[in-house]
Short mmCIF file of C-alpha atoms in Angstrom, two decimals:
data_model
loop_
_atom_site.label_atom_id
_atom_site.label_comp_id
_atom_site.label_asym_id
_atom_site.label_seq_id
_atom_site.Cartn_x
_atom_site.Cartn_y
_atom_site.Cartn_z
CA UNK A 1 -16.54 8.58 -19.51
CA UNK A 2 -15.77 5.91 -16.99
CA UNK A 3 -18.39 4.84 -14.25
CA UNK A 4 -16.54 5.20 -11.71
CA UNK A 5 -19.33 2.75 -10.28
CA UNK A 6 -16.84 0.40 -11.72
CA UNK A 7 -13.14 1.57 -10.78
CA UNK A 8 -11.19 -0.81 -8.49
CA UNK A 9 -7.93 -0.58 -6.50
CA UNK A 10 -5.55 -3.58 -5.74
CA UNK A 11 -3.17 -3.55 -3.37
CA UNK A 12 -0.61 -6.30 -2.92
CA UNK A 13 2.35 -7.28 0.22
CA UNK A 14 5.54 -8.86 -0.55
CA UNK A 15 7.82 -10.75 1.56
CA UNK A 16 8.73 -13.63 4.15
CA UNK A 17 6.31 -14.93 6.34
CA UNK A 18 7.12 -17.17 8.65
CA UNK A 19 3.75 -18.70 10.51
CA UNK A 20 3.68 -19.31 14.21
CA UNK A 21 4.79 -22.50 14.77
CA UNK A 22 1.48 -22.56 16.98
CA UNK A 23 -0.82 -21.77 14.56
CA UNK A 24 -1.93 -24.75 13.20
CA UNK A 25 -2.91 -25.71 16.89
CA UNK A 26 -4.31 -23.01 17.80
CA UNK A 27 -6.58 -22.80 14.42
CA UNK A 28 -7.48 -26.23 14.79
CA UNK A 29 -8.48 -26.04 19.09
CA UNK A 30 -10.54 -23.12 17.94
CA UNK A 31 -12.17 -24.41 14.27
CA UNK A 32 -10.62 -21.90 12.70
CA UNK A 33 -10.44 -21.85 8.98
CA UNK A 34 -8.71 -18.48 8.32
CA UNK A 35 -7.07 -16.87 5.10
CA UNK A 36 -6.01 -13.68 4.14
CA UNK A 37 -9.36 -12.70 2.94
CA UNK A 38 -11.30 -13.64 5.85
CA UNK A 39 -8.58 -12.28 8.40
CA UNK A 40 -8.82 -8.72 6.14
CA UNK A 41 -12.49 -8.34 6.30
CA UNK A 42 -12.28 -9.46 10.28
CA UNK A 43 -9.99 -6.48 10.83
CA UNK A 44 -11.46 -3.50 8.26
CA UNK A 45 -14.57 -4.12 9.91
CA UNK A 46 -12.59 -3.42 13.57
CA UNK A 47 -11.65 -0.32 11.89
CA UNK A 48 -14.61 0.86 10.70
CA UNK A 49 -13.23 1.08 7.17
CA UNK A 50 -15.90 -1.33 5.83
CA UNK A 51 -17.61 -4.60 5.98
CA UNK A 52 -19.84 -7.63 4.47
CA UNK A 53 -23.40 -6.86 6.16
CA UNK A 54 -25.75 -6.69 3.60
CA UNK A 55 -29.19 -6.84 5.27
CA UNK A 56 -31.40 -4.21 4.99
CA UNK A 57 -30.34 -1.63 7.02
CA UNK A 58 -27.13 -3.00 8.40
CA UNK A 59 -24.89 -1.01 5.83
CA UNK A 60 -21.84 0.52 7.08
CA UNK A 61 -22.02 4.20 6.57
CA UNK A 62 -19.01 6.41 5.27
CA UNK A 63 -17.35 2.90 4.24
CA UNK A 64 -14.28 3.83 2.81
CA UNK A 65 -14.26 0.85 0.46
CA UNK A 66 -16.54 -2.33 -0.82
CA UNK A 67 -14.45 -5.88 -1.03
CA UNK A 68 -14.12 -7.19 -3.98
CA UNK A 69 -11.68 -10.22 -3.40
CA UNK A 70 -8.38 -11.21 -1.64
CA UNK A 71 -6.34 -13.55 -1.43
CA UNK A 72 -2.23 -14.50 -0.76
CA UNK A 73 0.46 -16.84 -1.26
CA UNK A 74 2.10 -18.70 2.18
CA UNK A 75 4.57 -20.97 1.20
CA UNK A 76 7.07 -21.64 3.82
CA UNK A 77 10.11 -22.28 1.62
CA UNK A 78 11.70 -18.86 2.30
CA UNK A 79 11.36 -17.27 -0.95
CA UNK A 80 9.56 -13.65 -1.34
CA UNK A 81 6.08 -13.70 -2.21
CA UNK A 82 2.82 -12.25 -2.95
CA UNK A 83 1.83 -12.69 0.30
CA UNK A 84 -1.20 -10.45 0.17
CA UNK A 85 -3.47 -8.88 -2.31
CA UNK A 86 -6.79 -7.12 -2.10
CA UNK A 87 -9.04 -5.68 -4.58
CA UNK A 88 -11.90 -2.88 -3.57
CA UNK A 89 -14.42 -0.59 -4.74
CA UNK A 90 -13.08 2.74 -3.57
CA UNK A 91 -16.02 4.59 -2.14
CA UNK A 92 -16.87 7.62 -4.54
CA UNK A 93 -19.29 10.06 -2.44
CA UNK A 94 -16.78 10.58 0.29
CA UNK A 95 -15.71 13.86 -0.66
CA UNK A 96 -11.47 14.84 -0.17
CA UNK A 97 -11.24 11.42 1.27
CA UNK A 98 -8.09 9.69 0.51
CA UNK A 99 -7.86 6.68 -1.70
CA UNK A 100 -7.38 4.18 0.86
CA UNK A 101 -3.45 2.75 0.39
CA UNK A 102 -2.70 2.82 3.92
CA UNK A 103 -5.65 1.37 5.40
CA UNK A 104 -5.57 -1.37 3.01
CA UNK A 105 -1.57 -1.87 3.89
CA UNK A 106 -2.40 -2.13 7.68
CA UNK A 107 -5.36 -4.56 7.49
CA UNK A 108 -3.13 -6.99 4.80
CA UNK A 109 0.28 -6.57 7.35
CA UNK A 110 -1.95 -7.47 10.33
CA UNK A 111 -3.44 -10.20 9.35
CA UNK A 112 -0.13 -11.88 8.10
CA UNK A 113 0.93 -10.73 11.71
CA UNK A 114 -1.44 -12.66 13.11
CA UNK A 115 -0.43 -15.87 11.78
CA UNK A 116 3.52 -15.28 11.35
CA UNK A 117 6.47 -12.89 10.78
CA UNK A 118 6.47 -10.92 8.02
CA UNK A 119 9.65 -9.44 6.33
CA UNK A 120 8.38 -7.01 4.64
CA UNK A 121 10.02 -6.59 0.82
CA UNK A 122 7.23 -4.54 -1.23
CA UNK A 123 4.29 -3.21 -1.83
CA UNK A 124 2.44 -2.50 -5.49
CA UNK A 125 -0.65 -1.12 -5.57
CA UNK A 126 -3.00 -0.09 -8.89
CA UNK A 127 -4.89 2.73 -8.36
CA UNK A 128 -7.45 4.81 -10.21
CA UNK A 129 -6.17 8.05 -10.22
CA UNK A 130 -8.71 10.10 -11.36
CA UNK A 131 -10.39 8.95 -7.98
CA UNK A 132 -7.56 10.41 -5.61
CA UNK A 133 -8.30 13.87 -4.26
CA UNK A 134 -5.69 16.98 -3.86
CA UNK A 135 -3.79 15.50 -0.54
CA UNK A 136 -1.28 18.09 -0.41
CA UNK A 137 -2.26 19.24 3.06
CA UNK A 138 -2.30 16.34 4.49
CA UNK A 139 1.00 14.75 3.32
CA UNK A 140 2.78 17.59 5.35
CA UNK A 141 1.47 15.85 8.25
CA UNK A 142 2.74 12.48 7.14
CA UNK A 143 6.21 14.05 6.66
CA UNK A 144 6.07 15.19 10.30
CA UNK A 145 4.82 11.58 11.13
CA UNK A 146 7.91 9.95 9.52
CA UNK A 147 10.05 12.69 10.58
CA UNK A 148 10.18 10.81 14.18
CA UNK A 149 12.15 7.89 12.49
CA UNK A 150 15.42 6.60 13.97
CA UNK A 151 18.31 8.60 11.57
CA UNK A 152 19.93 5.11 11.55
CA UNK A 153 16.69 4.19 9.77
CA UNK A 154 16.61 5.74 6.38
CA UNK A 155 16.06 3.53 3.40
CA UNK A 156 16.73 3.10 -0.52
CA UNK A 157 13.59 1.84 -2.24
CA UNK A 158 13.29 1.49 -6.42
CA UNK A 159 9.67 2.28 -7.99
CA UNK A 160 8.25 1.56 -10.72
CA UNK A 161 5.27 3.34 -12.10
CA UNK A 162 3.48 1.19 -14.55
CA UNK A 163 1.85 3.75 -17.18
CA UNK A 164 2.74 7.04 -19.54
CA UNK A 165 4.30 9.19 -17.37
CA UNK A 166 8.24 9.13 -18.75
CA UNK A 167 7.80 12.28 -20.20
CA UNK A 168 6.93 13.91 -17.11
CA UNK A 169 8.97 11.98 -15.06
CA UNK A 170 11.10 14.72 -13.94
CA UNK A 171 8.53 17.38 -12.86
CA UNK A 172 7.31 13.94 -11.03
CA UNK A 173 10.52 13.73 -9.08
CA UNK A 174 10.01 17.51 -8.16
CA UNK A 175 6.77 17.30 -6.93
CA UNK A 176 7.51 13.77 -5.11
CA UNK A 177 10.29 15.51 -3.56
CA UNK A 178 7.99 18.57 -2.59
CA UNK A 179 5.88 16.83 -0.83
CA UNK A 180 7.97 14.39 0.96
CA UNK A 181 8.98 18.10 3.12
CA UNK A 182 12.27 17.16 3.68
CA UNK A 183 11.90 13.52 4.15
CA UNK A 184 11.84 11.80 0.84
CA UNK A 185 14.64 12.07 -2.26
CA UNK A 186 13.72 10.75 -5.30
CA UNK A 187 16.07 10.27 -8.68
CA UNK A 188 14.40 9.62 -12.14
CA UNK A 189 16.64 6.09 -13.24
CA UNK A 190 15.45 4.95 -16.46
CA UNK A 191 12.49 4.41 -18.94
CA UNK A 192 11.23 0.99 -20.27
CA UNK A 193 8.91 1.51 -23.51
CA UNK A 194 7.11 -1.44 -24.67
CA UNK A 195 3.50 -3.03 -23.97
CA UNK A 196 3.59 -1.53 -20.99
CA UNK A 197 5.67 1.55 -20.18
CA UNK A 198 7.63 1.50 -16.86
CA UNK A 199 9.22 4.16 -15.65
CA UNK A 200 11.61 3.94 -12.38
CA UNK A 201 12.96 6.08 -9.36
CA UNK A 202 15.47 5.39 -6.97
CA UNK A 203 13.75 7.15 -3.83
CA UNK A 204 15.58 7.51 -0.26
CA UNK A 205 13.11 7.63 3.12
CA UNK A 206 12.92 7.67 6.63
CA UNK A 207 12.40 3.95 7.21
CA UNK A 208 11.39 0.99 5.45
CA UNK A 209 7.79 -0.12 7.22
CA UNK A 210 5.12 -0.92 5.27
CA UNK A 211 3.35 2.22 6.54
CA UNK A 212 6.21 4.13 4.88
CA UNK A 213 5.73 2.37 1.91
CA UNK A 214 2.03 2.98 1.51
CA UNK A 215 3.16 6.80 2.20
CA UNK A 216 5.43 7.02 -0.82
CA UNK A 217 2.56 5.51 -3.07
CA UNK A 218 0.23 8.19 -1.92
CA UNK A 219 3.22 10.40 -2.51
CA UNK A 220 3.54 9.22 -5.72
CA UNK A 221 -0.13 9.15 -6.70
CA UNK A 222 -0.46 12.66 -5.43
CA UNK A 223 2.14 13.48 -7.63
CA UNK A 224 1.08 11.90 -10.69
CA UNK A 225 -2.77 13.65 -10.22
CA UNK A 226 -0.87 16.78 -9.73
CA UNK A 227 1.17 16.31 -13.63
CA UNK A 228 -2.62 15.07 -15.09
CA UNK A 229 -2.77 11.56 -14.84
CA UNK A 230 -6.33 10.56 -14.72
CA UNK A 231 -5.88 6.79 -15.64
CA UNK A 232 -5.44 3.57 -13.56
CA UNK A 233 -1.63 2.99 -12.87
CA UNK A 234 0.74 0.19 -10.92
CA UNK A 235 3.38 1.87 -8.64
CA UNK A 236 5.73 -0.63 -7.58
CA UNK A 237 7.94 -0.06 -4.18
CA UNK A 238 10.25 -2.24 -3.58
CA UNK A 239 12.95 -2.77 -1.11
CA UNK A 240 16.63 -1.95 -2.24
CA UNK A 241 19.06 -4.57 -1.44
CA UNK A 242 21.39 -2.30 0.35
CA UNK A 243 18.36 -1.73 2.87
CA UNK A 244 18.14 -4.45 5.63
CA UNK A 245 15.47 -6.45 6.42
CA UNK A 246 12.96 -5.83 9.43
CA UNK A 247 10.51 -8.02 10.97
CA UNK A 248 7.22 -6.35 10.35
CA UNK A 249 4.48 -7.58 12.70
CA UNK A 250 1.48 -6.42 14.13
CA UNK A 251 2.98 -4.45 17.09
CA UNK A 252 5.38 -2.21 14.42
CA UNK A 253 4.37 1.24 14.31
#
């Protein structure tokens, strides 16, 4: 069996930035050296969700992950990119915890806020399944949550789920469908066999945020524990191109 000792998650931000045309100034007034993996432990550790102390007892209790690395790519020629990425060490003992998708979306998405305007264009995270407790309870709440959305808001996003799971890919639909309460419609598209199986839905939501993004991976992931997946897999969201672009800072809900 797998140590789970040894299970990582990634998750990784797509887009536009656009840095601050004051930034450079501002970094260089205050000899500041920052990158996306020093801005991303900066602000988990303002959350709580975890940290780099590693006296003796300075450890961060109920961490909800260890860093592993991070890192992003902020070229300003205008062209989408892997802006952010992070890789952690889901913690293991907390017990009906969530895997963290969101928290790891907010810290990436406000430290590119920090240093620019992000359009926001996708988010792909790989996640251990087998670590990812029964959330059904708590994604009614999230429904609720994105239930508050503008109805001039709603969104088409295509994912991609990275892994064997085209021969359940209907029930997945259901159960994605189930537990977006109202607020989610999903559509199984097509199946890509090969080294590495892809299998993609066309998926309607409330709005296209990155917040709403990490929610449909949970969805998704909640989904895919529900049908029996226990391995690692990708889920890819990405922005449709009949869904316009929105400035995603720091300040956006």
């Amino acid at each position: 069996m797998e140590d789970t000792v040894d299970l990582t998650m990634t998750a990784e931000v797509y887009g536009v930035l656009r840095e601050h045309a004051w930034i450079g100034q501002v970094s260089a007034d205050h000899d500041l050296d920052e990158d996306l993996f020093g801005l991303a432990v900066k602000r988990a550790a303002a959350y709580g969700w975890s940290s780099t102390r590693f006296s003796a007892g300075a450890e961060l209790g109920g961490q909800r992950w260890g860093h592993a690395d991070a890192g992003g790519d902020w070229s300003q020629d205008g062209r989408v990119r892997q802006l952010a990425w992070m890789t952690v060490y889901p913690a293991t003992e907390l017990r009906e915890q969530h895997l963290p998708l969101l928290p790891l979306t907010r810290v990436m998405v406000e430290s590119l806020g920090r240093v620019g305007e992000l359009d926001f264009t996708g988010l792909t995270v790989r996640v251990p399944v087998r670590l990812a407790p029964d959330t059904r309870f708590d994604l009614v709440g999230d429904a609720d949550w994105f239930a508050l959305a503008a109805p001039d808001a709603r969104a088409e996003a295509v994912v991609s789920v990275v892994g064997p799971v085209d021969t359940v890919a209907e029930r997945v639909c259901e159960l994605v469908v189930q537990r977006g309460h109202g607020q989610l419609r999903a559509e199984h598209v097509e199946h890509l066999a090969g080294a590495h199986d892809r299998t993609t839905f066309a998926c309607d939501l409330p709005e296209w945020t990155p917040d709403a993004a990490a929610w449909l991976a949970e969805v998704f992931v909640d989904a895919l524990r529900a049908v029996g997946v226990r391995g690692t897999v990708e889920i890819a969201i990405a922005r449709n191109a009949r869904t316009p672009p929105h400035t995603a800072g720091v300040s956006y809900p």
